[in-house]
GROMACS .gro file of C-alpha atoms in nm:
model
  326
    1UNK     CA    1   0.000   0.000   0.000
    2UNK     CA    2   0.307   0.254   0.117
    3UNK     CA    3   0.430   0.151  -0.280
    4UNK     CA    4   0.140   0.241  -0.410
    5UNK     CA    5   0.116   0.541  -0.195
    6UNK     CA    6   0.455   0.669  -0.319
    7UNK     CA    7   0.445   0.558  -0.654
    8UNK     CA    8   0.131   0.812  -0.729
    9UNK     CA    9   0.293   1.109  -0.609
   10UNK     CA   10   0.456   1.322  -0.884
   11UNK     CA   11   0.820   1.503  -0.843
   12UNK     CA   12   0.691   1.684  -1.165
   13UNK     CA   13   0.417   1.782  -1.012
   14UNK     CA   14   0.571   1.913  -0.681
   15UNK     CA   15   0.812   2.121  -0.884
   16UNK     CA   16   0.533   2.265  -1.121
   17UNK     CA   17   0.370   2.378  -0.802
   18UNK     CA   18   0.639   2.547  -0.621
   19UNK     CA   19   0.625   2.872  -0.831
   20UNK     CA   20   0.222   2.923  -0.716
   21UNK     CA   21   0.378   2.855  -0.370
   22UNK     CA   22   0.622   3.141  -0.403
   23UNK     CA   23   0.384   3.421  -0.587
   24UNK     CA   24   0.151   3.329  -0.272
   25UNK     CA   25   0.421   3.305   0.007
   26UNK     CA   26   0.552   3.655  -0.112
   27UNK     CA   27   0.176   3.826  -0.119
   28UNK     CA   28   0.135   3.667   0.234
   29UNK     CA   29   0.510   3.817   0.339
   30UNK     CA   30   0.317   4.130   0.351
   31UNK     CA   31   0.066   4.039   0.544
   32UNK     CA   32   0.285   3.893   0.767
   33UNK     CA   33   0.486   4.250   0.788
   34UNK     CA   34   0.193   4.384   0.911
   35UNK     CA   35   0.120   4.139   1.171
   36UNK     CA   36   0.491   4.205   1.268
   37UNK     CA   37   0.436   4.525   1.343
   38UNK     CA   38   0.164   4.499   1.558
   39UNK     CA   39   0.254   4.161   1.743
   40UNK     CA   40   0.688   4.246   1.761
   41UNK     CA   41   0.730   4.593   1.730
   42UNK     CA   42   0.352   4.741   1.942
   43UNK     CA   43   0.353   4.411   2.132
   44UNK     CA   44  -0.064   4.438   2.040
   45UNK     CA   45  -0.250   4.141   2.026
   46UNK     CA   46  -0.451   4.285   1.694
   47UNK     CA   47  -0.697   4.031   1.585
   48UNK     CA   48  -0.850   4.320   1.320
   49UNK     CA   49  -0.628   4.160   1.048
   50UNK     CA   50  -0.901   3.883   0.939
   51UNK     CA   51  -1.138   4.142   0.868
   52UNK     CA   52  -0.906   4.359   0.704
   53UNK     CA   53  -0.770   4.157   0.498
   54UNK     CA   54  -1.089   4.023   0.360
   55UNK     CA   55  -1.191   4.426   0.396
   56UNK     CA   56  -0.886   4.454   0.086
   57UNK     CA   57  -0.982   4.182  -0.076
   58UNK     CA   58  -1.347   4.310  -0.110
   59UNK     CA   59  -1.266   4.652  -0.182
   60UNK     CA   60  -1.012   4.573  -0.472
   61UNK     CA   61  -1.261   4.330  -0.667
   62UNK     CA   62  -1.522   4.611  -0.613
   63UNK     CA   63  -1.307   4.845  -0.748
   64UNK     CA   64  -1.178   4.694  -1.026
   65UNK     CA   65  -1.518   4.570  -1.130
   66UNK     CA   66  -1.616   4.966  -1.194
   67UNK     CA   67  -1.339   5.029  -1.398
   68UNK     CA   68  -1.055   5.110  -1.164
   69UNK     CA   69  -0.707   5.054  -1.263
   70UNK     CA   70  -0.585   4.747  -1.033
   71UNK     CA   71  -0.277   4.933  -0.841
   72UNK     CA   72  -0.534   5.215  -0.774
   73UNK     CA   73  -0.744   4.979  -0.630
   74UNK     CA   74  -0.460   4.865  -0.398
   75UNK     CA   75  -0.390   5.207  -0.288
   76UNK     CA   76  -0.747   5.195  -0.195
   77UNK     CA   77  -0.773   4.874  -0.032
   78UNK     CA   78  -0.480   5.058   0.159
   79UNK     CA   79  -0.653   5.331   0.279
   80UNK     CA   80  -0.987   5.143   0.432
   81UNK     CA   81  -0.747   4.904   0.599
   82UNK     CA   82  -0.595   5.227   0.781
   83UNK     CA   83  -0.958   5.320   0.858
   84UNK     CA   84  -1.000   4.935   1.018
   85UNK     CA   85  -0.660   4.990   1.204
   86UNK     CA   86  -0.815   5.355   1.323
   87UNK     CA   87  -1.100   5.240   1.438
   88UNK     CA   88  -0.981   4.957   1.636
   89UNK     CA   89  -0.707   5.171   1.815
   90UNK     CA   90  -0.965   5.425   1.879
   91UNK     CA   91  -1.164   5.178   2.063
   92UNK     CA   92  -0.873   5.049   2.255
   93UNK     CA   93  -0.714   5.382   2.348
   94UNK     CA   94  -1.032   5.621   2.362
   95UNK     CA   95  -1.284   5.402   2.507
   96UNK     CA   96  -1.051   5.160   2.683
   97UNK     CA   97  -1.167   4.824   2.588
   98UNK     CA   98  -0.879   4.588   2.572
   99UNK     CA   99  -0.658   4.558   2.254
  100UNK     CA  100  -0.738   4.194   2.170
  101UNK     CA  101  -1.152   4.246   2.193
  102UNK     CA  102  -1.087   4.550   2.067
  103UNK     CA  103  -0.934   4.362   1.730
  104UNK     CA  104  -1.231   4.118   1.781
  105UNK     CA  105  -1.496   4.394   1.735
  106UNK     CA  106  -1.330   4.569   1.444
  107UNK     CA  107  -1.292   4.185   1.284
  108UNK     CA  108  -1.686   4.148   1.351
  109UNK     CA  109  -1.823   4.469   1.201
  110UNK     CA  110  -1.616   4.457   0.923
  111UNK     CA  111  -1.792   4.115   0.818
  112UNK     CA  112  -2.127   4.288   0.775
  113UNK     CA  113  -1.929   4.594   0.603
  114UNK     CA  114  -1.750   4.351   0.355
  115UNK     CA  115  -2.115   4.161   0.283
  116UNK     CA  116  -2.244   4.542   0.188
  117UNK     CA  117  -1.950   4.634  -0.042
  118UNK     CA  118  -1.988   4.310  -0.232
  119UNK     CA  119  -2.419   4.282  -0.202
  120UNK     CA  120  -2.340   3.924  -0.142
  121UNK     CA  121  -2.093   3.713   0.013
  122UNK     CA  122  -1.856   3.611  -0.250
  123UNK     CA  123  -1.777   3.817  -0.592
  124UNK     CA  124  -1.572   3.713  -0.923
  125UNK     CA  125  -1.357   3.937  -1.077
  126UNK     CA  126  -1.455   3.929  -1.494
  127UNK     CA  127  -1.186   3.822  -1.681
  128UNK     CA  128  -1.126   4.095  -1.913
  129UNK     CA  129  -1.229   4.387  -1.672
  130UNK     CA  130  -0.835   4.461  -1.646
  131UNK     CA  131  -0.548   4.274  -1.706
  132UNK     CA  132  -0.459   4.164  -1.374
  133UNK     CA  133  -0.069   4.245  -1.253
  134UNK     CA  134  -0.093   3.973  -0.985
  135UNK     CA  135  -0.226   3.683  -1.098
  136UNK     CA  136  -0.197   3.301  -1.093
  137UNK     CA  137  -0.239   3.204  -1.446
  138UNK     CA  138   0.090   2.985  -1.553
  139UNK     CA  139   0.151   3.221  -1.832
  140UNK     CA  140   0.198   3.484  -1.657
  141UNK     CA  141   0.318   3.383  -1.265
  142UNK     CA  142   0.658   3.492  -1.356
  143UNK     CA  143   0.540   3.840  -1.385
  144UNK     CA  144   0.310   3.804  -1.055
  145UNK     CA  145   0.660   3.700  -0.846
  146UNK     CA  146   0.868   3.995  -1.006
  147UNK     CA  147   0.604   4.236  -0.918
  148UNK     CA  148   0.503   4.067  -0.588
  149UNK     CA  149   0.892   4.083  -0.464
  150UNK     CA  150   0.920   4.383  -0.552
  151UNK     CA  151   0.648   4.492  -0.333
  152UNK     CA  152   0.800   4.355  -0.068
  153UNK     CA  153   1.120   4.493  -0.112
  154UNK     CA  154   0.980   4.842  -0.093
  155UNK     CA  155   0.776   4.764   0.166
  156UNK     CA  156   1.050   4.647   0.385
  157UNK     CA  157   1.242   4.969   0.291
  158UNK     CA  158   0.963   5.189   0.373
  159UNK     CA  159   0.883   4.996   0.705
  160UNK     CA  160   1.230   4.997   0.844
  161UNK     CA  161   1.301   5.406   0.737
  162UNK     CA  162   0.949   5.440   0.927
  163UNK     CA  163   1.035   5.288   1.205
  164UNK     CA  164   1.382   5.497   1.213
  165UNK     CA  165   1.176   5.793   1.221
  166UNK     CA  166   1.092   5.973   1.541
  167UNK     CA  167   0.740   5.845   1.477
  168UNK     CA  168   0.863   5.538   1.437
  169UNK     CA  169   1.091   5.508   1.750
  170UNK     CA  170   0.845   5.641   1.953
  171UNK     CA  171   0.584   5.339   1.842
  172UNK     CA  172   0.892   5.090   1.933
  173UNK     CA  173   0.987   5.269   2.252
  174UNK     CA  174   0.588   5.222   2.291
  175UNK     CA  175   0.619   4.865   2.217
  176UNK     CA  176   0.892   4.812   2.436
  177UNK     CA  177   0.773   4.962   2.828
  178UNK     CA  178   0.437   5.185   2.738
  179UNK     CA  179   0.475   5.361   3.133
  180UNK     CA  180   0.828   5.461   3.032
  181UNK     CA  181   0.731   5.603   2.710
  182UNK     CA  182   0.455   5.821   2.838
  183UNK     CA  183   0.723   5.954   3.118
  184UNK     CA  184   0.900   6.081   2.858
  185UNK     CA  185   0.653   6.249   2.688
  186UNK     CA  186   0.528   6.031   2.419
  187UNK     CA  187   0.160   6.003   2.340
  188UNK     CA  188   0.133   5.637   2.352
  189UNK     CA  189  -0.218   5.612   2.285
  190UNK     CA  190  -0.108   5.787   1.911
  191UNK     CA  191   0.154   5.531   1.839
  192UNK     CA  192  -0.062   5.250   1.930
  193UNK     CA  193  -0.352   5.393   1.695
  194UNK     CA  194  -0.052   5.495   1.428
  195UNK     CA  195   0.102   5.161   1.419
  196UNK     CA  196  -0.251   5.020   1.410
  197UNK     CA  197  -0.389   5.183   1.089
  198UNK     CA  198  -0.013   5.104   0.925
  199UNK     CA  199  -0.011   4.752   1.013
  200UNK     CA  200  -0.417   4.674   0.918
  201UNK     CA  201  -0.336   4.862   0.620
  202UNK     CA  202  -0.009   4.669   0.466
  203UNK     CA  203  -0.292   4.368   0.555
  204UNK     CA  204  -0.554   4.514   0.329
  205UNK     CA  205  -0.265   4.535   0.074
  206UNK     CA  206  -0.216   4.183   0.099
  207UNK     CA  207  -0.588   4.103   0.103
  208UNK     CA  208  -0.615   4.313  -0.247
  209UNK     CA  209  -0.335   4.100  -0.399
  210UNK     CA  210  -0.477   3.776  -0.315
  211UNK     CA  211  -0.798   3.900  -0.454
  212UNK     CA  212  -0.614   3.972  -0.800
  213UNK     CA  213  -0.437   3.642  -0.807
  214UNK     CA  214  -0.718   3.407  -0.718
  215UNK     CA  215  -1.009   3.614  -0.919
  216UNK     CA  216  -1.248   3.632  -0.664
  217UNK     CA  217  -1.284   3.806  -0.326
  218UNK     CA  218  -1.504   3.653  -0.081
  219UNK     CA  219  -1.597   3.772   0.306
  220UNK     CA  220  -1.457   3.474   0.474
  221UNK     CA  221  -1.070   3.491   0.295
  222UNK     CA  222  -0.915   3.632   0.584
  223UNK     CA  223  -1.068   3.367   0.836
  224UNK     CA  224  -0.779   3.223   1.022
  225UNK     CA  225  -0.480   3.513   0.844
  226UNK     CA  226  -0.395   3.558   1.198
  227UNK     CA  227  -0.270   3.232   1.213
  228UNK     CA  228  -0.076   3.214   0.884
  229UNK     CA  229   0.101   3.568   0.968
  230UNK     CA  230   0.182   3.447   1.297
  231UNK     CA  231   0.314   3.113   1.149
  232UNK     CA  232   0.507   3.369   0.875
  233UNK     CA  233   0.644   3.554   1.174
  234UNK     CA  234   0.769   3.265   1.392
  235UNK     CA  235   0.913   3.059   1.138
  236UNK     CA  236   1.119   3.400   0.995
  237UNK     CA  237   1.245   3.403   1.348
  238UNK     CA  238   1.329   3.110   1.406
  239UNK     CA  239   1.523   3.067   1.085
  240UNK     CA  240   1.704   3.408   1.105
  241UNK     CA  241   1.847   3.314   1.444
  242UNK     CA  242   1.951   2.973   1.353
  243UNK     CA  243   2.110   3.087   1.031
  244UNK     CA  244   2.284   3.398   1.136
  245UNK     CA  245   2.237   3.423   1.513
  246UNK     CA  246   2.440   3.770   1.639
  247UNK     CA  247   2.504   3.881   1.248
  248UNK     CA  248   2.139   3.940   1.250
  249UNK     CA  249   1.976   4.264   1.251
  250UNK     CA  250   1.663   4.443   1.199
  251UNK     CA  251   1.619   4.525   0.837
  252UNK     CA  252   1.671   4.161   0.810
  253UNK     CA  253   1.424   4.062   1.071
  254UNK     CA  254   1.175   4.217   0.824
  255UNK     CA  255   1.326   4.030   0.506
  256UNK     CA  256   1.290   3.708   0.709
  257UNK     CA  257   0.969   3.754   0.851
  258UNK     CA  258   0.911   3.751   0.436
  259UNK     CA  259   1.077   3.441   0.412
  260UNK     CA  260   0.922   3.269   0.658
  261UNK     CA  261   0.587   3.334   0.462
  262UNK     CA  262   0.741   3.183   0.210
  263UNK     CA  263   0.854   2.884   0.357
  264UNK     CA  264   0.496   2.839   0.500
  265UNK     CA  265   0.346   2.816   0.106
  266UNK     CA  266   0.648   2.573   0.034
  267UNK     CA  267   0.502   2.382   0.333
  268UNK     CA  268   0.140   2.427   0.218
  269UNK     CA  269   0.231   2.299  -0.150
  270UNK     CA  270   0.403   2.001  -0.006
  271UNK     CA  271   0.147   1.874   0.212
  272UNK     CA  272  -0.089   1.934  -0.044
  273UNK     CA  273   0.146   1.737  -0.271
  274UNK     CA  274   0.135   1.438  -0.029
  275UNK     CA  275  -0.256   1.442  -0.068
  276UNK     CA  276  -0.301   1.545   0.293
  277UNK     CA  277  -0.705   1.640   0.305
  278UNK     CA  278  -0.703   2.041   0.237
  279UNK     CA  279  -0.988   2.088   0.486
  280UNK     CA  280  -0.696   1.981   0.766
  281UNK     CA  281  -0.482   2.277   0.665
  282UNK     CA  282  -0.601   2.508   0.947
  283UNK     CA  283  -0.512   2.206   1.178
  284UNK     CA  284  -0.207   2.132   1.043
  285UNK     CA  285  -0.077   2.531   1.068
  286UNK     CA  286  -0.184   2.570   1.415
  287UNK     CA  287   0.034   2.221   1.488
  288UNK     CA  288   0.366   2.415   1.275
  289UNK     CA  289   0.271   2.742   1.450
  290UNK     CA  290   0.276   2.555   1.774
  291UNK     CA  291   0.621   2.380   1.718
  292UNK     CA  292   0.771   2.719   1.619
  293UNK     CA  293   0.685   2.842   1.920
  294UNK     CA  294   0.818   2.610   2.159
  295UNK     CA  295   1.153   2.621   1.995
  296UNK     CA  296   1.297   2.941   2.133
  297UNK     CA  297   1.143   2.846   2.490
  298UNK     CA  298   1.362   2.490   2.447
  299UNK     CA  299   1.687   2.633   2.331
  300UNK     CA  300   1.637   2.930   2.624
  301UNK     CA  301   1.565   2.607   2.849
  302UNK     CA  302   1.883   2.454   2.718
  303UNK     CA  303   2.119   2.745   2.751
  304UNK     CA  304   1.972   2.787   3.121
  305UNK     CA  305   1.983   2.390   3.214
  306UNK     CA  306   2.266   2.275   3.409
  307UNK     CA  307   2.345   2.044   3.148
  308UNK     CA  308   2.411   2.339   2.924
  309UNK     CA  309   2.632   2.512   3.125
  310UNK     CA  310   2.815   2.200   3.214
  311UNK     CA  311   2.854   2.164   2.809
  312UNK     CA  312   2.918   2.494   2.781
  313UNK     CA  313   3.194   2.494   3.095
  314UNK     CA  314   3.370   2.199   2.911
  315UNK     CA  315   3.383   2.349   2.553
  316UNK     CA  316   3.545   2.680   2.758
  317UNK     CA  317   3.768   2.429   2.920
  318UNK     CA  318   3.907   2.266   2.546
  319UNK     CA  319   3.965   2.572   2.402
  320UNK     CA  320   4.195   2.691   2.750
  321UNK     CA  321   4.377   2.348   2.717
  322UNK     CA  322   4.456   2.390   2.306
  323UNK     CA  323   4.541   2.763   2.411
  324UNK     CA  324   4.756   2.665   2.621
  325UNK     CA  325   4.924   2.362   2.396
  326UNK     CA  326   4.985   2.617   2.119
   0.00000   0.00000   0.00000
């Protein structure tokens, strides 16, 4: 049965794949930016991001099914995810309710909201209405990764001059010890909304593009995105560290957190390759997002253990001894 099992699965096919793996893994890189910023940089539990993504998604197909030129109907997808990101740090700062129902109630309105922009709950984008820059027809996917990585490259440009700015270091200052912050005289409740509307609105971005390259926007696509840019953001991590440990820094933090949205569509394309059911996806990311997790709390539990420093006592202890010898 294993034979039979192995026999059916297709190397060809795998490797055909892997480019729709990469146009996606790079449209969900910027997503996962934005989750970054909220979850790393504001330390915000913001769980706004699966309505505004779907709120870009909706708002692009829209769009584009008037007439509008597809990039203008990013920049537009752009703009109503920094309303969802307003309105969600509004309700956290100005009212007080905590940030993750906060996120919870932003993510619930904007399901009725997306059902109004569309009339209905799902909405195909005619083929022919534009000629779509991100999109995954074969024929053209080469074009969709070119323009998608470049998207991300000037995102993560923008992203880390903004966050060099004083605006900028006063959201990570915010991020890092919000009582400190305010005794210095930052308005902490105006980063918090700031880096709100910036990171729901890279999300929106994302939603838009995924919109494009499937053909379709529909009001449950961002339903679990919170998961996938977390998994985006952990495995980055977790891969930076291991691969250049102190060499790393943060404009490559952001290029990995891309990467590691990347590697999660490799994953996806190879499960889906093994003829794993596709309805176990959702299970299946929590379990990776899970493992992820737990990795920096075991190697921080290994570099604490007293086996560790016992390893690490001896290793000190060879390298005196061939000092010494030479």
């Amino acid at each position: 049965m294993l034979a039979a099992y192995f026999s059916s699965l297709s190397p060809v096919a795998l490797w055909n794949a892997m480019p729709g793996g990469l146009a996606q893994g790079l449209i969900w890189g910027i997503m996962a930016l934005g989750v970054y910023l909220t979850f790393r940089i504001l330390n915000f539990a913001d769980m706004t991001c699966d309505g505004s993504f779907a709120l870009g998604g909706c708002v692009c197909a829209m769009m584009i099914i008037r007439g509008v030129n597809p990039f203008v109907a990013l920049l537009i997808a752009f703009v109503c995810g920094v309303i969802a990101g307003l309105v969600t740090g509004i309700l956290h700062t100005v009212m007080g309710i905590p940030d993750i129902l906060a996120g919870i109630l932003t993510q619930i309105a904007l399901y009725s909201i997306n059902l109004n922009i569309m009339g209905k709950a799902n909405q195909a984008i005619p083929v022919g209405t534009h000629q779509m820059p991100f999109t995954s027809n074969i024929t053209m996917l080469g074009q969709t990764i070119t323009l998608t990585f470049i998207f991300d490259a000037a995102i993560i440009g923008i992203l880390y001059w903004f966050l060099g700015t004083e605006i900028g270091s006063a959201v990570r200052a915010t991020g890092i010890n919000a009582h400190m912050s305010s005794a210095q005289g930052i308005n902490t409740k105006l980063m918090k909304v700031v880096a709100l509307a910036v990171s729901n609105g890279m999300i929106a971005v994302s939603g838009a593009m995924i919109s494009q390259y499937q053909g379709f926007a529909d009001v449950k696509m961002g339903q679990g995105s919170i998961v996938i840019g977390l998994a985006a953001v952990i495995i980055g991590e977790v891969l930076a560290e291991a691969i250049l440990g102190k060499r790393l820094n943060f404009i490559l933090r952001l290029t990995f957190t891309v990467i590691g949205g990347i590697v999660y569509y490799f994953v996806y394309v190879l499960v889906l390759w093994l003829k794993f059911p596709a309805d176990d996806m959702k299970l299946l990311t929590a379990i990776v997002v899970a493992l992820f997790l737990a990795v920096p709390n075991y190697r921080e539990h290994r570099k604490n253990s007293f086996r560790g420093l016992a390893r690490r006592n001896a290793k000190a202890a060879r390298a005196a001894q061939n000092k010494e010898a030479e």
